[in-house]
PDB file of C-alpha atoms in Angstrom:
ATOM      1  CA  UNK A  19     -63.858  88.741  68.952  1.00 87.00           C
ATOM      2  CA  UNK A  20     -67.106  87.767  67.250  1.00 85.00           C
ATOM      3  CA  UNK A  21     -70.922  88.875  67.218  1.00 86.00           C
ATOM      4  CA  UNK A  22     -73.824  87.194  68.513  1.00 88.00           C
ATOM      5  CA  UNK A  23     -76.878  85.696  65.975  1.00 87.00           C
ATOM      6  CA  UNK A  24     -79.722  87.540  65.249  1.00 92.00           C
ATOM      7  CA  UNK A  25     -81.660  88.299  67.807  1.00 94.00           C
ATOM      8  CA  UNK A  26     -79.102  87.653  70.517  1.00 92.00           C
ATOM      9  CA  UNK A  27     -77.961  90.801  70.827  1.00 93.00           C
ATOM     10  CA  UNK A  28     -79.024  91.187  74.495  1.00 95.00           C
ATOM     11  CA  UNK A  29     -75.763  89.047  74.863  1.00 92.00           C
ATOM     12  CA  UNK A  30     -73.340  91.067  74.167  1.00 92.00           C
ATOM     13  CA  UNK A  31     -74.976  93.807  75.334  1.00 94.00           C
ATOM     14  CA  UNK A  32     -75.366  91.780  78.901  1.00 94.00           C
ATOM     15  CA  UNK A  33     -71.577  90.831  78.775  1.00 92.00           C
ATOM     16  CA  UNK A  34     -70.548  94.588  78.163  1.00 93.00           C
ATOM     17  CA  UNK A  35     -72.797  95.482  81.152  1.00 95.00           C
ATOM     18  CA  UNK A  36     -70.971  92.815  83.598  1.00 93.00           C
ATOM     19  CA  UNK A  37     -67.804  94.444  81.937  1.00 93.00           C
ATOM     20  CA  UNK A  38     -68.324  97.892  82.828  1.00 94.00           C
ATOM     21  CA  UNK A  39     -69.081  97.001  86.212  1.00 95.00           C
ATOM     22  CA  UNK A  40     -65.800  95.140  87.087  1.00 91.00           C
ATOM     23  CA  UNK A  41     -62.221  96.584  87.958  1.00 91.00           C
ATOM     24  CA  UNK A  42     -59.945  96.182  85.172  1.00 87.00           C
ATOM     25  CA  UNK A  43     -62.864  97.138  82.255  1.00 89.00           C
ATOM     26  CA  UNK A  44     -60.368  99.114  80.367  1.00 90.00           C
ATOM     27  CA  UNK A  45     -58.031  96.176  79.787  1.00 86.00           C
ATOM     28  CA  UNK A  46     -61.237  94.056  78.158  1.00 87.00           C
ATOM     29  CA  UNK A  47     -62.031  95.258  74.468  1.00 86.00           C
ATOM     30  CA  UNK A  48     -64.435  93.532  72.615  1.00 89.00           C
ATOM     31  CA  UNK A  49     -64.724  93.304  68.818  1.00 90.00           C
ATOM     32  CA  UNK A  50     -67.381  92.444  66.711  1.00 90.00           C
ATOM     33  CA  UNK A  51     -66.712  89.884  63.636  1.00 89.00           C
ATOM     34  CA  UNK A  52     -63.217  90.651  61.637  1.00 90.00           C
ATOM     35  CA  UNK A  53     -61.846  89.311  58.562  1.00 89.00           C
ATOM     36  CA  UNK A  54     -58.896  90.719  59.949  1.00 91.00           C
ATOM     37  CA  UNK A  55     -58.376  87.946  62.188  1.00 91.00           C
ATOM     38  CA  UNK A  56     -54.702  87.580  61.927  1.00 94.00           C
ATOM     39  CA  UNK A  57     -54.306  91.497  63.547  1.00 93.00           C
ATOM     40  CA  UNK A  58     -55.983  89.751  66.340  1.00 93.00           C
ATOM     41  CA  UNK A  59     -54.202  87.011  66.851  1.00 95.00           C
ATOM     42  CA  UNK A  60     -50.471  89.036  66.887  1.00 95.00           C
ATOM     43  CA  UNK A  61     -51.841  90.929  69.205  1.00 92.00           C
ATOM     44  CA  UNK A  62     -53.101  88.611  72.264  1.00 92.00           C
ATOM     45  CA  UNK A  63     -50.875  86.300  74.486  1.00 95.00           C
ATOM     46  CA  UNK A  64     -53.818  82.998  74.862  1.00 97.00           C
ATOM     47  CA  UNK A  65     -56.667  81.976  73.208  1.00 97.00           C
ATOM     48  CA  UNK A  66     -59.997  81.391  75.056  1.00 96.00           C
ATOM     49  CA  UNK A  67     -62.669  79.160  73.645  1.00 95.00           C
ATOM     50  CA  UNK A  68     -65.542  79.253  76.186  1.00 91.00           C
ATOM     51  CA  UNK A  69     -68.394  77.643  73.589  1.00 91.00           C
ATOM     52  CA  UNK A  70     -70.922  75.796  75.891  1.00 90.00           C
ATOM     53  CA  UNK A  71     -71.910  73.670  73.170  1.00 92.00           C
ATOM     54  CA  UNK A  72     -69.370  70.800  71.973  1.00 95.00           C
ATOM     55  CA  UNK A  73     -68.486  71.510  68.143  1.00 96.00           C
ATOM     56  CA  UNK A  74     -66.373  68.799  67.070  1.00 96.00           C
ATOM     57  CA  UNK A  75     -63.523  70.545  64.808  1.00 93.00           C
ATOM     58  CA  UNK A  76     -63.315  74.187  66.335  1.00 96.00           C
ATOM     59  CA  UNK A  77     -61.235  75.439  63.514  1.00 94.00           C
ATOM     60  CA  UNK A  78     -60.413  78.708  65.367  1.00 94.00           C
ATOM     61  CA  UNK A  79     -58.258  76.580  67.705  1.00 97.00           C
ATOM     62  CA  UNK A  80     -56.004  75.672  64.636  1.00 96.00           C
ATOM     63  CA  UNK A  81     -56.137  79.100  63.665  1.00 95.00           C
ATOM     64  CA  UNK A  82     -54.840  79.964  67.516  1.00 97.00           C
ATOM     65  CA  UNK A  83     -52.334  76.794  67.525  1.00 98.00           C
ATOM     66  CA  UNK A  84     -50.726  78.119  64.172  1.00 96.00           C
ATOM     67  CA  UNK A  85     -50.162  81.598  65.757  1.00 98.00           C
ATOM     68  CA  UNK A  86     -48.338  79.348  68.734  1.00 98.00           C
ATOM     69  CA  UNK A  87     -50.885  80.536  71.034  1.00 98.00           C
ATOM     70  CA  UNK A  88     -51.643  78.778  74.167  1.00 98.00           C
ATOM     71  CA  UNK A  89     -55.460  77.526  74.118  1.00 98.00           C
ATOM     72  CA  UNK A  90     -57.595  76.890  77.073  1.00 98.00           C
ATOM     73  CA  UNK A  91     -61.734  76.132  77.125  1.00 97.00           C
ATOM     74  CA  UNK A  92     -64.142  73.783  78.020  1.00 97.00           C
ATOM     75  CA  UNK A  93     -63.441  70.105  77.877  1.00 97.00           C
ATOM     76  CA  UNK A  94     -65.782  68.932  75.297  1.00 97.00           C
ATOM     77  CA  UNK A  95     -65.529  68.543  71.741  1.00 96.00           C
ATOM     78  CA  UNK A  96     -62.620  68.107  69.777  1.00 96.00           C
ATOM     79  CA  UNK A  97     -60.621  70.494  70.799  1.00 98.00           C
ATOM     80  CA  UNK A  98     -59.999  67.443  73.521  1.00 97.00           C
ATOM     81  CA  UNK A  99     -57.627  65.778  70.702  1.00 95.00           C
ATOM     82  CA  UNK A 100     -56.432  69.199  69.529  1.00 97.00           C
ATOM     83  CA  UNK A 101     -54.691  71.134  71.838  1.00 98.00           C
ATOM     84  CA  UNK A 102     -51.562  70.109  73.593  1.00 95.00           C
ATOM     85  CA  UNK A 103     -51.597  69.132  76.963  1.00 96.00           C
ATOM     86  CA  UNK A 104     -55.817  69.050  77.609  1.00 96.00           C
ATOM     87  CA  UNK A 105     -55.534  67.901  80.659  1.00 96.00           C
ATOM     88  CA  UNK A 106     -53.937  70.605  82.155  1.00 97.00           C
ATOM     89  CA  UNK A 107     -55.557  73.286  79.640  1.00 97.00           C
ATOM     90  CA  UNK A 108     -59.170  72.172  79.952  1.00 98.00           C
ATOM     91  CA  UNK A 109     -61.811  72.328  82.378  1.00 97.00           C
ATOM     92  CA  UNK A 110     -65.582  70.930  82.988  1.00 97.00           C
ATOM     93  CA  UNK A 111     -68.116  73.365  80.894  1.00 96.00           C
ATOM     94  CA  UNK A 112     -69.015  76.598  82.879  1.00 94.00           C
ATOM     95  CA  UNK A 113     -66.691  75.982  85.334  1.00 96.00           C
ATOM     96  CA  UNK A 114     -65.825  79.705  84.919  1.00 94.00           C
ATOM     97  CA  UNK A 115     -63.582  79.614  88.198  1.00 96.00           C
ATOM     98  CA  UNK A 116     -61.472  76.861  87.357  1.00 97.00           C
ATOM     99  CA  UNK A 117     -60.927  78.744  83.644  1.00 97.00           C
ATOM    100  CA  UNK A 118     -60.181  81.908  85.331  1.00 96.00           C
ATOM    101  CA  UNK A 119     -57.072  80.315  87.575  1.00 96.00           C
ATOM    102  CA  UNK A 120     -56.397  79.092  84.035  1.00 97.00           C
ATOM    103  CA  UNK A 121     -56.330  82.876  82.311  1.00 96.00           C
ATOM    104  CA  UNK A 122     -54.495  84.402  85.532  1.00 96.00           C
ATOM    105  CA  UNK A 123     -52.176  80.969  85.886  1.00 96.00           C
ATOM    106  CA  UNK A 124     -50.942  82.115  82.060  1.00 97.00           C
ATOM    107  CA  UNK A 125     -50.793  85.699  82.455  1.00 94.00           C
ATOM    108  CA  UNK A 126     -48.508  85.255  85.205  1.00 96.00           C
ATOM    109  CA  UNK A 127     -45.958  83.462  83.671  1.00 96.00           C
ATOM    110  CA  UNK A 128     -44.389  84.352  80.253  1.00 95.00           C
ATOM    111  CA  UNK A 129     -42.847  81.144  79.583  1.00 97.00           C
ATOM    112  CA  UNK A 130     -45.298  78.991  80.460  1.00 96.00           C
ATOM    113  CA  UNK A 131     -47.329  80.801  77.359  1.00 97.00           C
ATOM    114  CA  UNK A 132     -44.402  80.396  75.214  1.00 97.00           C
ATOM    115  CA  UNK A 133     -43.819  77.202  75.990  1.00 98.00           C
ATOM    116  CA  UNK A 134     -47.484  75.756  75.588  1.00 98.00           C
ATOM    117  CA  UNK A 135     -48.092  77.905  72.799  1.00 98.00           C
ATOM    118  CA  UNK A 136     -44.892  76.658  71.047  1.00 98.00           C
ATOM    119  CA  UNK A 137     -45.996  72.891  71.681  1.00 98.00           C
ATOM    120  CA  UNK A 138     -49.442  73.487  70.049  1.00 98.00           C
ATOM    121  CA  UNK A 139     -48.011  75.478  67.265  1.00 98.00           C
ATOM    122  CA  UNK A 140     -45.558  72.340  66.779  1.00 97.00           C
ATOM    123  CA  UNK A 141     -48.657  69.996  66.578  1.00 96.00           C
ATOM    124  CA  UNK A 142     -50.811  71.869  64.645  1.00 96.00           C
ATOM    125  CA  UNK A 143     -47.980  71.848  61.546  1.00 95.00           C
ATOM    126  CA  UNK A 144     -47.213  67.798  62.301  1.00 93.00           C
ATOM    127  CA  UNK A 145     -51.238  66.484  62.634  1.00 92.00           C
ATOM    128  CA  UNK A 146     -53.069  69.090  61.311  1.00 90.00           C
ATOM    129  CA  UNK A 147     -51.458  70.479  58.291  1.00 87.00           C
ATOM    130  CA  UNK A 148     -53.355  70.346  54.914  1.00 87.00           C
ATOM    131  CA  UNK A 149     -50.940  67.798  53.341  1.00 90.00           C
ATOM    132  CA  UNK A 150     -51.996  65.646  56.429  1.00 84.00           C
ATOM    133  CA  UNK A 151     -55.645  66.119  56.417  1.00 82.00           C
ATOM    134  CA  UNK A 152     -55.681  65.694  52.425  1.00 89.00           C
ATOM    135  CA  UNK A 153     -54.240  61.845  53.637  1.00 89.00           C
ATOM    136  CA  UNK A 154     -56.944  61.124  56.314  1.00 86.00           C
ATOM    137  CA  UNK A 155     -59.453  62.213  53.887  1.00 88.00           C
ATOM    138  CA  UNK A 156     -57.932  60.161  51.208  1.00 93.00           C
ATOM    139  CA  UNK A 157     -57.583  56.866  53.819  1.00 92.00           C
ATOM    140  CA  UNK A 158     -61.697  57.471  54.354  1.00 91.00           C
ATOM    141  CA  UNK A 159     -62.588  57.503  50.775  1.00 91.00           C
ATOM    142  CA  UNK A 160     -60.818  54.292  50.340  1.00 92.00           C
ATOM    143  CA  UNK A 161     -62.309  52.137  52.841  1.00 92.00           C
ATOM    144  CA  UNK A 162     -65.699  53.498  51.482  1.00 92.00           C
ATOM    145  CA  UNK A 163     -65.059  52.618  47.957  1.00 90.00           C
ATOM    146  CA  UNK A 164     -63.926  49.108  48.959  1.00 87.00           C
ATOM    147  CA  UNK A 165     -67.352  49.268  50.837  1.00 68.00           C
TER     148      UNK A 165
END
């Protein structure tokens, strides 16, 4: 789910190419940008974040966690101190085989999904609710005010 910038459509239409030319194509559907995100989310069993580039508060992976989604992606960034369990859910960037074994490792067992997905969704209320955040934030603009 998303597009690609402007002029990086060759992208997506490279990825739909590589698609169409593996078994299993008509399980994969890809969707451009939605502000109907939360359709998507009831309707998929993990979240993948495969971003090559570290962003340091991937909000999408709260949006995942709060849907008690398991979450799996590259271990860089913050979704290091987000997610539940990175050790086990995480793996080097573009290390596409290890995050495959991931995908297939979680669409082989039901419970494990639930269960992951469950702990995240559990964190994501207790550390990254809005009352909480509204705290940190508050505890910052203290100590620079004292500055």
């Amino acid at each position: 789910v998303g597009g690609t910038f402007e002029g990086e459509e060759w992208r997506k239409k490279e990825l739909e190419d590589l698609i169409q030319s593996k078994s299993g194509s008509n399980r994969i559907i890809l969707i451009d940008f939605t502000s109907e995100i939360e359709e998507v989310y009831l309707t998929i069993d993990l979240f993948v974040l495969p971003s090559t580039n570290p962003d340091p508060l991937p909000t999408v992976v709260l949006e995942a966690m709060s849907y008690a989604l398991p979450v799996i992606g590259y271990n860089h960034g913050g979704i290091k101190e987000m997610i539940c369990e990175p050790e086990q859910n995480l793996v080097s960037p573009k290390d596409y085989s290890k995050l495959g074994r991931l995908m297939e490792g979680y669409s082989q067992s039901k419970s494990r999904s639930l269960e992951v997905g469950s702990l995240n969704q559990k964190r994501q209320i207790e550390v990254f609710n809005r009352d909480e955040y509204s705290k940190k934030i508050a505890q910052v603009y203290k100590v620079v005010s004292r500055g």
